[in-house]
Amino acid sequence: EIEKGLQKLAKVLEKKSYFVVSSSMNHKLAEVPWKKMLLKKERFVAPCGDWTKKQCPDGCEEGIQTVTEADEEQLQESFKKLQTNGFSVPDLGKCPKCGKKLVLNNVYAGRYDEKGYLKTWTEYQNWLQNTLNHKMVLLEIGEGNRFPTIIRSPFERIALFQQKADLYCIDGEQNPIAWLLSLC
Ligand SMILES: [Zn+2]
């Protein structure tokens, strides 16, 4: 259902200028066909990373690699164990430089290697600068306060300072009373 909803959203937005920012790490949002800007620039950025890349825990440059099919099987195995209260660390191979065990390239890595998303993040920032004095709708869907510096706080700042910007928060987890009070 969520996937269907996202496909619909992409369709609704087709003729608009937009950018999708996601802190989700399950890669589902990345698979939605968000349209590409002129010159094929991405309109999607996931600054928290996901499970499609791995990295060295110490951030060696050689460690950034794409997750293989064999890795994926290992990850699924570990995930299954977690569901039954077991625990196993997936073996994602070793860093070619320092030999440490590779980890997933996302915010939960000891030293998160941010190179994986910096290019699209810069594109997002450029796009954002061009929204000044344009009518703008900011939609925060289910983000809450997980990573407030990525979505929540910047969105609130934009809504505050840009007169033509409106912010809508759709959040199942948040307490609606607290939310109403914050509006008063
Ligand atoms: Zn290393």
Short mmCIF file of C-alpha atoms and ligand atoms in Angstrom, two decimals:
data_model
loop_
_atom_site.label_atom_id
_atom_site.label_comp_id
_atom_site.label_asym_id
_atom_site.label_seq_id
_atom_site.Cartn_x
_atom_site.Cartn_y
_atom_site.Cartn_z
CA GLU A 1 0.00 0.00 0.00
CA ILE A 2 2.79 2.40 0.90
CA GLU A 3 4.52 1.69 -2.39
CA LYS A 4 1.28 2.33 -4.31
CA GLY A 5 0.81 5.60 -2.43
CA LEU A 6 4.34 6.71 -3.26
CA GLN A 7 3.87 5.89 -6.95
CA LYS A 8 0.71 8.02 -6.90
CA LEU A 9 2.55 10.87 -5.21
CA ALA A 10 5.24 10.77 -7.90
CA LYS A 11 2.48 10.97 -10.52
CA VAL A 12 0.76 13.93 -8.82
CA LEU A 13 4.10 15.75 -8.63
CA GLU A 14 5.05 14.99 -12.22
CA LYS A 15 4.57 18.52 -13.52
CA LYS A 16 5.86 20.29 -10.43
CA SER A 17 9.36 21.23 -9.45
CA TYR A 18 10.11 19.15 -6.38
CA PHE A 19 12.74 17.39 -4.35
CA VAL A 20 12.37 14.34 -2.11
CA VAL A 21 14.47 14.12 1.07
CA SER A 22 14.29 10.90 3.02
CA SER A 23 15.82 9.61 6.23
CA SER A 24 14.44 6.15 5.51
CA MET A 25 17.07 3.46 5.08
CA ASN A 26 15.04 0.63 3.56
CA HIS A 27 15.60 1.85 0.00
CA LYS A 28 11.84 1.71 -0.81
CA LEU A 29 11.65 5.47 -1.47
CA ALA A 30 14.72 5.34 -3.70
CA GLU A 31 12.90 2.87 -5.98
CA VAL A 32 9.99 5.23 -6.71
CA PRO A 33 10.38 6.74 -10.20
CA TRP A 34 10.92 10.34 -9.08
CA LYS A 35 11.50 12.39 -12.17
CA LYS A 36 14.97 13.52 -13.04
CA MET A 37 15.73 17.19 -13.49
CA LEU A 38 17.18 18.61 -16.68
CA LEU A 39 20.63 17.12 -17.28
CA LYS A 40 19.38 13.99 -15.49
CA LYS A 41 20.04 15.33 -12.02
CA GLU A 42 18.44 13.32 -9.25
CA ARG A 43 15.49 14.69 -7.30
CA PHE A 44 15.92 12.31 -4.45
CA VAL A 45 18.39 12.40 -1.60
CA ALA A 46 18.74 10.00 1.33
CA PRO A 47 21.33 11.57 3.63
CA CYS A 48 21.16 8.75 6.18
CA GLY A 49 22.30 6.13 3.68
CA ASP A 50 20.69 2.71 3.31
CA TRP A 51 21.66 -0.94 2.94
CA THR A 52 22.75 -0.85 -0.71
CA LYS A 53 26.30 0.24 0.06
CA LYS A 54 28.86 -0.87 2.63
CA GLN A 55 31.85 0.91 4.09
CA CYS A 56 34.89 0.48 6.34
CA PRO A 57 34.03 1.25 10.00
CA ASP A 58 37.09 3.54 10.05
CA GLY A 59 36.07 5.32 6.86
CA CYS A 60 38.88 4.09 4.55
CA GLU A 61 38.10 5.25 1.03
CA GLU A 62 38.60 1.73 -0.38
CA GLY A 63 35.85 0.43 1.89
CA ILE A 64 32.90 1.98 0.03
CA GLN A 65 31.41 -0.86 -2.01
CA THR A 66 28.05 -1.95 -3.33
CA VAL A 67 26.27 -4.63 -1.31
CA THR A 68 26.39 -7.93 -3.23
CA GLU A 69 23.66 -10.58 -3.52
CA ALA A 70 25.58 -12.80 -1.08
CA ASP A 71 25.73 -9.89 1.39
CA GLU A 72 22.00 -9.41 1.01
CA GLU A 73 21.38 -13.04 1.95
CA GLN A 74 23.52 -12.57 5.05
CA LEU A 75 21.59 -9.43 5.99
CA GLN A 76 18.27 -11.19 5.59
CA GLU A 77 19.52 -14.06 7.72
CA SER A 78 20.55 -11.66 10.52
CA PHE A 79 17.24 -9.87 10.25
CA LYS A 80 15.32 -13.14 10.62
CA LYS A 81 17.37 -13.97 13.72
CA LEU A 82 16.59 -10.58 15.21
CA GLN A 83 12.88 -11.24 14.80
CA THR A 84 13.21 -14.39 16.88
CA ASN A 85 15.36 -12.61 19.49
CA GLY A 86 18.58 -14.11 18.14
CA PHE A 87 21.56 -12.12 17.04
CA SER A 88 24.28 -12.48 14.43
CA VAL A 89 26.58 -9.97 12.82
CA PRO A 90 26.42 -10.29 9.03
CA ASP A 91 29.79 -10.91 7.37
CA LEU A 92 30.04 -8.23 4.68
CA GLY A 93 33.71 -8.84 3.89
CA LYS A 94 36.78 -6.92 4.95
CA CYS A 95 38.17 -3.48 4.16
CA PRO A 96 40.82 -3.89 1.43
CA LYS A 97 43.01 -1.32 3.18
CA CYS A 98 42.89 -1.99 6.92
CA GLY A 99 41.20 -5.40 7.05
CA LYS A 100 38.42 -4.36 9.41
CA LYS A 101 34.98 -5.91 8.91
CA LEU A 102 32.82 -3.81 6.59
CA VAL A 103 29.53 -2.35 7.86
CA LEU A 104 26.51 -0.87 6.11
CA ASN A 105 26.96 2.66 4.78
CA ASN A 106 24.35 4.49 6.84
CA VAL A 107 24.12 6.73 9.91
CA TYR A 108 24.47 3.75 12.23
CA ALA A 109 28.00 3.06 11.01
CA GLY A 110 30.61 4.06 13.63
CA ARG A 111 32.10 6.66 11.31
CA TYR A 112 29.44 7.19 8.69
CA ASP A 113 31.09 7.82 5.33
CA GLU A 114 28.91 10.56 3.87
CA LYS A 115 30.42 10.50 0.41
CA GLY A 116 27.61 8.23 -0.72
CA TYR A 117 25.06 11.08 -0.73
CA LEU A 118 27.01 14.35 -0.84
CA LYS A 119 26.50 14.91 -4.57
CA THR A 120 22.69 14.71 -4.42
CA TRP A 121 22.70 16.73 -1.19
CA THR A 122 24.46 19.60 -3.00
CA GLU A 123 21.88 19.36 -5.79
CA TYR A 124 19.11 19.56 -3.19
CA GLN A 125 20.69 22.66 -1.60
CA ASN A 126 20.96 24.34 -5.01
CA TRP A 127 17.35 23.50 -5.79
CA LEU A 128 16.32 24.90 -2.40
CA GLN A 129 18.06 28.20 -3.08
CA ASN A 130 16.02 28.60 -6.25
CA THR A 131 12.75 28.28 -4.30
CA LEU A 132 13.20 31.72 -2.71
CA ASN A 133 10.12 33.89 -3.39
CA HIS A 134 8.29 31.02 -5.06
CA LYS A 135 5.13 29.43 -3.73
CA MET A 136 6.19 26.30 -1.95
CA VAL A 137 4.62 23.38 -0.09
CA LEU A 138 6.71 21.47 2.42
CA LEU A 139 5.34 18.03 3.20
CA GLU A 140 6.75 16.20 6.18
CA ILE A 141 5.45 12.65 6.14
CA GLY A 142 6.11 10.40 9.12
CA GLU A 143 9.49 11.89 9.89
CA GLY A 144 8.85 13.13 13.43
CA ASN A 145 11.95 13.94 15.41
CA ARG A 146 14.18 11.10 14.32
CA PHE A 147 16.81 13.18 12.56
CA PRO A 148 15.57 16.74 13.18
CA THR A 149 18.57 18.41 11.55
CA ILE A 150 17.82 16.82 8.18
CA ILE A 151 14.11 17.49 7.70
CA ARG A 152 12.17 18.83 10.65
CA SER A 153 14.22 21.88 11.68
CA PRO A 154 15.17 23.09 8.18
CA PHE A 155 11.53 22.72 7.02
CA GLU A 156 10.30 24.74 10.00
CA ARG A 157 12.90 27.39 9.33
CA ILE A 158 11.87 27.69 5.68
CA ALA A 159 8.17 27.92 6.62
CA LEU A 160 9.03 30.65 9.12
CA PHE A 161 11.15 32.82 6.86
CA GLN A 162 9.66 32.27 3.42
CA GLN A 163 6.30 33.98 3.26
CA LYS A 164 5.11 31.87 0.35
CA ALA A 165 5.98 28.55 1.98
CA ASP A 166 3.47 26.33 3.79
CA LEU A 167 4.43 23.39 5.96
CA TYR A 168 2.21 20.32 6.43
CA CYS A 169 3.16 17.56 8.86
CA ILE A 170 1.55 14.13 8.54
CA ASP A 171 2.72 12.02 11.41
CA GLY A 172 0.98 8.99 12.90
CA GLU A 173 3.39 8.71 15.80
CA GLN A 174 3.19 12.21 17.09
CA ASN A 175 0.85 13.20 19.90
CA PRO A 176 -1.83 15.38 18.26
CA ILE A 177 -2.49 17.39 21.43
CA ALA A 178 1.17 18.37 21.76
CA TRP A 179 1.13 19.23 18.09
CA LEU A 180 -1.92 21.49 18.47
CA LEU A 181 -0.37 23.18 21.51
CA SER A 182 2.78 23.90 19.57
CA LEU A 183 0.65 25.78 17.05
CA CYS A 184 -0.86 28.07 19.70
ZN ZN B 1 39.50 0.35 6.46
#
